[in-house]
Short mmCIF file of N, CA and C in Angstrom, two decimals:
data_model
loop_
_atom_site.label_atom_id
_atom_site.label_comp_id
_atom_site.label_asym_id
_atom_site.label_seq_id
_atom_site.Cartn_x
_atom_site.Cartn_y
_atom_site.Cartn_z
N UNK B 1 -0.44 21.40 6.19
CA UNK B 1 -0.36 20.39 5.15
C UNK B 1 -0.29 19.00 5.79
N UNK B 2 -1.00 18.17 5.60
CA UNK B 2 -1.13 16.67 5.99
C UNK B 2 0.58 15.97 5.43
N UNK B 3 0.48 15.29 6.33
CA UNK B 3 1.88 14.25 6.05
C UNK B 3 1.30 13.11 5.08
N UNK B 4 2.38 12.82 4.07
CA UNK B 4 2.03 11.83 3.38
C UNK B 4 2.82 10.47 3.63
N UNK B 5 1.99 9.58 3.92
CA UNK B 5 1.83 8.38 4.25
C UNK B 5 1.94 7.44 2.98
N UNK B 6 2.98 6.34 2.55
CA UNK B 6 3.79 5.46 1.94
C UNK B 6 2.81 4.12 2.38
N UNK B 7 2.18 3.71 1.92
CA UNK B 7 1.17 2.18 1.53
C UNK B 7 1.77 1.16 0.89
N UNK B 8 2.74 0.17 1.34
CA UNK B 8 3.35 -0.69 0.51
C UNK B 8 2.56 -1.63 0.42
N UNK B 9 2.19 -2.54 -0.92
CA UNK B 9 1.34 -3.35 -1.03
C UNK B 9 2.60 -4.98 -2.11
N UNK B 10 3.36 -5.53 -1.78
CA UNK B 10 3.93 -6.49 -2.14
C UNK B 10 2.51 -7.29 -2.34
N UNK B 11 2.74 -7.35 -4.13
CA UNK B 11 1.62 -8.81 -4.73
C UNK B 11 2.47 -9.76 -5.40
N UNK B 12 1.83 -10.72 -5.36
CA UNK B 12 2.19 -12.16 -6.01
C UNK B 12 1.20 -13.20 -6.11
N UNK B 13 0.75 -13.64 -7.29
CA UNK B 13 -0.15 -14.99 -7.94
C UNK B 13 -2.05 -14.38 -6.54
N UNK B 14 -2.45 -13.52 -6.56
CA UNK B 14 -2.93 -12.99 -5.46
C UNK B 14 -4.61 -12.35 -6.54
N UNK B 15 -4.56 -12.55 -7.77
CA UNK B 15 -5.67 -12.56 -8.22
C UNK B 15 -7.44 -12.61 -7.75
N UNK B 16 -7.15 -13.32 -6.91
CA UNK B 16 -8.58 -13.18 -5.75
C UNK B 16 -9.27 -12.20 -5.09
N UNK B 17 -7.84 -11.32 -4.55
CA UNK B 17 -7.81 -10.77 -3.53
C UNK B 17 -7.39 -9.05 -4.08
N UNK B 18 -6.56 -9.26 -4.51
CA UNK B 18 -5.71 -7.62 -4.65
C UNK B 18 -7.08 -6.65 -5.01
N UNK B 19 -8.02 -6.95 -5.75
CA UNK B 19 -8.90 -5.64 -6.23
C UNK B 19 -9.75 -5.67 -4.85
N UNK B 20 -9.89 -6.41 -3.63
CA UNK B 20 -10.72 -5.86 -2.15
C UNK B 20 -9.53 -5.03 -1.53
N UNK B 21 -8.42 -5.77 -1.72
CA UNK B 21 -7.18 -5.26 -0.89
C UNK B 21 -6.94 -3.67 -1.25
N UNK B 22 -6.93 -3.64 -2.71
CA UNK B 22 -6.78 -1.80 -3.49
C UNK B 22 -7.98 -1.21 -2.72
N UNK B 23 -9.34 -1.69 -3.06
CA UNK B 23 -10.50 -0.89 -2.68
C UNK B 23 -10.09 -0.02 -1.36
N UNK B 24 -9.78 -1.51 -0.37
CA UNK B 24 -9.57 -0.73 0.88
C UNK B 24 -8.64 0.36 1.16
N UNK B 25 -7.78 0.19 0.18
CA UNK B 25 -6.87 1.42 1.04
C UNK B 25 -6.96 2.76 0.04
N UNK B 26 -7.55 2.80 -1.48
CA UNK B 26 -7.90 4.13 -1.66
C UNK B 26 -8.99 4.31 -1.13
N UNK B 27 -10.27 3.59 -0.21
CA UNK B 27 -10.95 4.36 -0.04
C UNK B 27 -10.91 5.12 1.71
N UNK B 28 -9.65 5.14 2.28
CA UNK B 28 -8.90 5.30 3.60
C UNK B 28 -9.72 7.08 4.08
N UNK B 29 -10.20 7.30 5.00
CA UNK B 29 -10.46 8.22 5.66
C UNK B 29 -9.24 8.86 5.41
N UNK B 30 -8.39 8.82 5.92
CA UNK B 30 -7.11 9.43 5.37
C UNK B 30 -6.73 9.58 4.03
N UNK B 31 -6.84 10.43 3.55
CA UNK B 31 -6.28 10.51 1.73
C UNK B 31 -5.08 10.79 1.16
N UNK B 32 -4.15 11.19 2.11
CA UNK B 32 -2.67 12.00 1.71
C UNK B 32 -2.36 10.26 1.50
N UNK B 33 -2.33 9.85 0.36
CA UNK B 33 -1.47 8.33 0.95
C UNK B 33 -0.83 8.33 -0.77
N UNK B 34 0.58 7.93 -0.74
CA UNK B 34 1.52 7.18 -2.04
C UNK B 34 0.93 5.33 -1.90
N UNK B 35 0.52 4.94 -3.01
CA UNK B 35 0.03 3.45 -2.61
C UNK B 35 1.20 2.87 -3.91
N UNK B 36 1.94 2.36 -3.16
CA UNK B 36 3.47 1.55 -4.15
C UNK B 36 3.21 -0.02 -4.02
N UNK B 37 2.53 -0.68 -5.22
CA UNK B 37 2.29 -1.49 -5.17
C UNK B 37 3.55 -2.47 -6.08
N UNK B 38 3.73 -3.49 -5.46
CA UNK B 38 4.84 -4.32 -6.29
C UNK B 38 4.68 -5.92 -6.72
N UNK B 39 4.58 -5.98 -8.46
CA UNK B 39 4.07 -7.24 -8.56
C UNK B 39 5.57 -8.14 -8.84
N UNK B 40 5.18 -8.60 -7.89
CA UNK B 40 6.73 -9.95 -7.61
C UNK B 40 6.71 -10.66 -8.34
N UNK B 41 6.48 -10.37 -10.01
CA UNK B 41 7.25 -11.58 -10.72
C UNK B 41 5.33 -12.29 -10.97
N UNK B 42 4.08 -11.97 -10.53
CA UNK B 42 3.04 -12.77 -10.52
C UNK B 42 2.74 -13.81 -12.02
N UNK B 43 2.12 -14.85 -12.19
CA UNK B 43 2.11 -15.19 -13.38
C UNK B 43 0.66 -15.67 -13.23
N UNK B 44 -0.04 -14.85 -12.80
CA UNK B 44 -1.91 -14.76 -13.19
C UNK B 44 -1.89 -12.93 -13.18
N UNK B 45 -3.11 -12.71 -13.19
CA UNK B 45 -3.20 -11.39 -13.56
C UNK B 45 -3.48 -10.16 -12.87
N UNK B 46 -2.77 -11.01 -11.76
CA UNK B 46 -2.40 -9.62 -10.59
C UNK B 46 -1.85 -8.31 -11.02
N UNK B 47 -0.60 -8.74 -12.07
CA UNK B 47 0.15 -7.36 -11.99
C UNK B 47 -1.02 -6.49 -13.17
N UNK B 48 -1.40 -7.16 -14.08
CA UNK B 48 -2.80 -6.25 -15.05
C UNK B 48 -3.91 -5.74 -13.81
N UNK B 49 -4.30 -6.50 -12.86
CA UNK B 49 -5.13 -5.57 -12.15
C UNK B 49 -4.55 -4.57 -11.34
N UNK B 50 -3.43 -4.56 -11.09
CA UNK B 50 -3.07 -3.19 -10.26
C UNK B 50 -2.51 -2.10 -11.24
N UNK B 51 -2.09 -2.34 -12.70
CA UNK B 51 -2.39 -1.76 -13.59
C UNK B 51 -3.59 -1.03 -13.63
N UNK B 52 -4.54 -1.72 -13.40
CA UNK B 52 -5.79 -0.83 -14.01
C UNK B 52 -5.92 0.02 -12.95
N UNK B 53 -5.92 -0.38 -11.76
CA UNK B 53 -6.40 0.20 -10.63
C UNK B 53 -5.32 1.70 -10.33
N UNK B 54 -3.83 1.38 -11.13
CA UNK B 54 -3.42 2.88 -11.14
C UNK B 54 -3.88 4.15 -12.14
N UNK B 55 -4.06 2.81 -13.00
CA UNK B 55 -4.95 4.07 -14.00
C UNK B 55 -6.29 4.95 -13.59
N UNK B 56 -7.11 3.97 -12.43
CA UNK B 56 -7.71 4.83 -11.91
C UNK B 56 -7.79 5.95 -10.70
N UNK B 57 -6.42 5.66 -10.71
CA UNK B 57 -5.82 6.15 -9.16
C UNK B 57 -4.42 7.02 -9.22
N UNK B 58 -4.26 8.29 -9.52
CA UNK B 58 -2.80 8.38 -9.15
C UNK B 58 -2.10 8.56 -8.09
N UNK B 59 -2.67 8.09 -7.04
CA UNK B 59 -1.38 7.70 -6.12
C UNK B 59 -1.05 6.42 -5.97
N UNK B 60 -1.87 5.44 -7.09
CA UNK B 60 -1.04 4.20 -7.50
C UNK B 60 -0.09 4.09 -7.93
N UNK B 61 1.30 3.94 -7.81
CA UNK B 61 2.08 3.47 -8.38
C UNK B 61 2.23 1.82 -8.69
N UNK B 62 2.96 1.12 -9.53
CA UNK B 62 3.21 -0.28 -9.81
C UNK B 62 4.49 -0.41 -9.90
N UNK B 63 5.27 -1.32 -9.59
CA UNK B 63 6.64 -1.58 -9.78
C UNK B 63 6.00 -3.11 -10.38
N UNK B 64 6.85 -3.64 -11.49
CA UNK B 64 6.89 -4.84 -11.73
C UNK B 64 8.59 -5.44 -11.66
N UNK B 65 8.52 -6.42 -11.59
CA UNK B 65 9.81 -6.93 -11.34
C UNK B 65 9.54 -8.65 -11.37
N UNK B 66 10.92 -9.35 -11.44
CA UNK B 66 10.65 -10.74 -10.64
C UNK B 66 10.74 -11.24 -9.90
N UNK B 67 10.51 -12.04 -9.46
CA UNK B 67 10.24 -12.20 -8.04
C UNK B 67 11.44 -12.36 -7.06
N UNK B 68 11.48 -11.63 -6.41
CA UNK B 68 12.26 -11.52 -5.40
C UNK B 68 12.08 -11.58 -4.07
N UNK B 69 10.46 -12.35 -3.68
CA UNK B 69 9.98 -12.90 -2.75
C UNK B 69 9.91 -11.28 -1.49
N UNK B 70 9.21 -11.61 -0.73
CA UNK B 70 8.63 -10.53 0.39
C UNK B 70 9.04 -9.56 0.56
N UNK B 71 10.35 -10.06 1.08
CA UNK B 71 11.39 -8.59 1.75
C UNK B 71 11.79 -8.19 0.22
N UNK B 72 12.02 -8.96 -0.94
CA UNK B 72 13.14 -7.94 -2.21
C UNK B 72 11.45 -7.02 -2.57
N UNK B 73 10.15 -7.57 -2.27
CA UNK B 73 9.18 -6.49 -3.00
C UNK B 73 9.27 -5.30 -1.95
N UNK B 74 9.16 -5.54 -0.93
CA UNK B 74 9.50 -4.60 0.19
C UNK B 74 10.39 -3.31 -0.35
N UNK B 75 11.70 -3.91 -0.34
CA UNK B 75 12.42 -3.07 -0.32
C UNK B 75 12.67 -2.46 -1.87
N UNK B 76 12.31 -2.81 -2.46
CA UNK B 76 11.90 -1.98 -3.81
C UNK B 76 10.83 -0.79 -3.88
N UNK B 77 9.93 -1.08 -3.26
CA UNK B 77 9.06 0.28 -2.71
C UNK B 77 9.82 0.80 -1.68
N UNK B 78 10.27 0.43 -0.54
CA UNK B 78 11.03 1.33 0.28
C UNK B 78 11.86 2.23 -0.66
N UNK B 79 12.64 1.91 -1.33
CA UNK B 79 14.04 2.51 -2.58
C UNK B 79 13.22 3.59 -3.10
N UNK B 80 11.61 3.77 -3.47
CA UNK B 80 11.49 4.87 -4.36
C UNK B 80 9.80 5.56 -3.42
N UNK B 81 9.40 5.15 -2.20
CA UNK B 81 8.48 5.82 -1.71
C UNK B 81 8.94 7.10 -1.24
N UNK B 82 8.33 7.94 -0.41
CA UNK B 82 8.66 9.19 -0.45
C UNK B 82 7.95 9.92 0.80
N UNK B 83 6.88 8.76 0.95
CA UNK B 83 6.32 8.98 2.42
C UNK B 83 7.03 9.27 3.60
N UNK B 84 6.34 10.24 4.69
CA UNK B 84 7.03 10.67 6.22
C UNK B 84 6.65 9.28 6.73
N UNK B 85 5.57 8.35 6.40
CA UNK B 85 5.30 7.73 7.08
C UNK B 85 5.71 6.35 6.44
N UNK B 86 5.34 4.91 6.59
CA UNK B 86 5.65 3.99 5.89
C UNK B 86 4.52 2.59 6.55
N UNK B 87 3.71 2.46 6.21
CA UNK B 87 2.84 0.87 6.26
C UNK B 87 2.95 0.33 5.52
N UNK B 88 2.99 -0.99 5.67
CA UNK B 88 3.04 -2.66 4.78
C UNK B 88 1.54 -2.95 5.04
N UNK B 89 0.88 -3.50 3.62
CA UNK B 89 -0.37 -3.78 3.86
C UNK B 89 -0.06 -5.17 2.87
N UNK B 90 -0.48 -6.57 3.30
CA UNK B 90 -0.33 -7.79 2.39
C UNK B 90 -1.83 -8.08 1.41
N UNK B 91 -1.24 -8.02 0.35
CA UNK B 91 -2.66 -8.02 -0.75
C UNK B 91 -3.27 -9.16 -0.49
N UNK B 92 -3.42 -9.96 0.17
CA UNK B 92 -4.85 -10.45 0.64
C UNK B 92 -5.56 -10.10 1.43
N UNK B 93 -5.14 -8.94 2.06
CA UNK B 93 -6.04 -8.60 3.52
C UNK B 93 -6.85 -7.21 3.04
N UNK B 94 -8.05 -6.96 3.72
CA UNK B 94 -8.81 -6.15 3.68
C UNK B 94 -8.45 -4.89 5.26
N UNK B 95 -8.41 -3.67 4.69
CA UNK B 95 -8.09 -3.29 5.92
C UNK B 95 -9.09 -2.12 6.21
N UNK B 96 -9.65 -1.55 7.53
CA UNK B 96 -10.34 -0.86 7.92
C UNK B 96 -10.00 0.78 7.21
N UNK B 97 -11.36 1.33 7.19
CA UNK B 97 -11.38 2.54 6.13
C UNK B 97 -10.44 3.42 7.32
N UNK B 98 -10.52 3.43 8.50
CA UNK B 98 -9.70 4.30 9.03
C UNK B 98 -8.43 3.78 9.60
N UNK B 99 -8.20 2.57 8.70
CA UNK B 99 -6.28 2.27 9.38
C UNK B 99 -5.13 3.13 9.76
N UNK B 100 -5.17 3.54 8.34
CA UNK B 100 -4.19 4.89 8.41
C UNK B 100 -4.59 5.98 9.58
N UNK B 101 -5.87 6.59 9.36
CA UNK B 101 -5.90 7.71 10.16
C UNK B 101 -5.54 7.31 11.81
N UNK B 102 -6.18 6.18 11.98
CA UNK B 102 -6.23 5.66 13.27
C UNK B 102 -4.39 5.10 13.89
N UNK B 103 -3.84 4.91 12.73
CA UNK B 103 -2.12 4.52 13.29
C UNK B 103 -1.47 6.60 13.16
N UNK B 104 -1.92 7.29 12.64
CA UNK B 104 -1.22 8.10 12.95
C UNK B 104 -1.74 9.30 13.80
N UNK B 105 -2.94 8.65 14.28
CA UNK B 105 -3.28 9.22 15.70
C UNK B 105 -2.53 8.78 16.87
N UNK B 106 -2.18 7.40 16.76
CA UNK B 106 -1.53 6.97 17.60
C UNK B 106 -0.17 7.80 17.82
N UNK B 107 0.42 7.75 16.63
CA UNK B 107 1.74 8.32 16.44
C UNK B 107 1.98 9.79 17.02
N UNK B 108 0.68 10.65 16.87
CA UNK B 108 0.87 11.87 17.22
C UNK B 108 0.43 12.32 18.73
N UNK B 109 -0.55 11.27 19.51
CA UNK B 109 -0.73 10.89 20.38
C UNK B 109 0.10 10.66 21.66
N UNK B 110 0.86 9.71 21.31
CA UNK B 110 1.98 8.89 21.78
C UNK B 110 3.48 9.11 21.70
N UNK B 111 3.40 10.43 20.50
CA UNK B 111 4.67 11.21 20.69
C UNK B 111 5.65 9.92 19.77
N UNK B 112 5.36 9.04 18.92
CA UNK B 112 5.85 7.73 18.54
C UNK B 112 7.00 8.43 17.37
N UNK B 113 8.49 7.60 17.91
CA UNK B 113 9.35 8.18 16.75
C UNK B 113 9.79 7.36 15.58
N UNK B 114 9.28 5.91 15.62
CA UNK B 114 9.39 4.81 14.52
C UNK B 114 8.22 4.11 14.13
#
C-alpha cells in the first residue's frame, strides 16, 4: 500500500494563481496525496475556486477560516491532515508533475527520518 502524502496549500487574495497551483498537484505522478487547502480569510474568490476544485477532486479538502496569516493556515491543516508524509506547497507556485514522487524517493533513498 503506498503511503499517503499530506499537500498543504495555505491561500489568500491569490485568485490568479491557485487554479495552476491545484492543477499541479492533482495532476502529481504520485496519486496517494490528501490536498488540505486553507483559505485565510481571502476576500476575492480564491476560497470559491478551491471550492470547486474539491468538488472535482476528493482528496481536496478546504478549510475556510480568517485570516490568521501563514503559519495559523499552516497549522490548521497540520491539526486535521492525516498524511505519513507532510509538504507545504504556496498557491502561487506551479510545481513539477513529479515533486512528490521525486521527494519521497529521496526519503526512501536516503533512509530520511524528517
Amino acid at each position: 500500500m503506498k503511503e499517503l502524502v499530506s499537500v498543504i496549500v495555505p491561500v489568500y487574495n491569490v485568485e490568479a494563481y491557485v487554479d495552476l497551483c491545484l492543477k499541479s498537484i492533482v495532476s502529481q505522478s504520485y496519486d496517494t496525496l490528501e490536498i488540505i487547502v486553507v483559505d485565510d480569510g481571502s476576500t476575492d474568490s480564491s476560497g470559491e475556486k478551491c471550492d470547486e476544485w474539491a468538488k472535482s477532486d476528493s482528496r481536496i479538502k478546504v478549510i475556510h477560516q480568517q485570516n490568521k496569516g501563514l503559519s495559523g493556515a499552516r497549522n490548521a491543516a497540520i491539526d486535521v491532515c492525516t498524511g505519513m508524509w507532510i509538504t507545504f506547497v504556496d498557491s502561487d507556485d506551479e510545481i513539477s508533475e513529479r515533486y512528490v514522487e521525486t521527494l519521497l524517493n529521496l526519503v526512501k533513498t536516503y533512509d530520511v527520518k524528517i
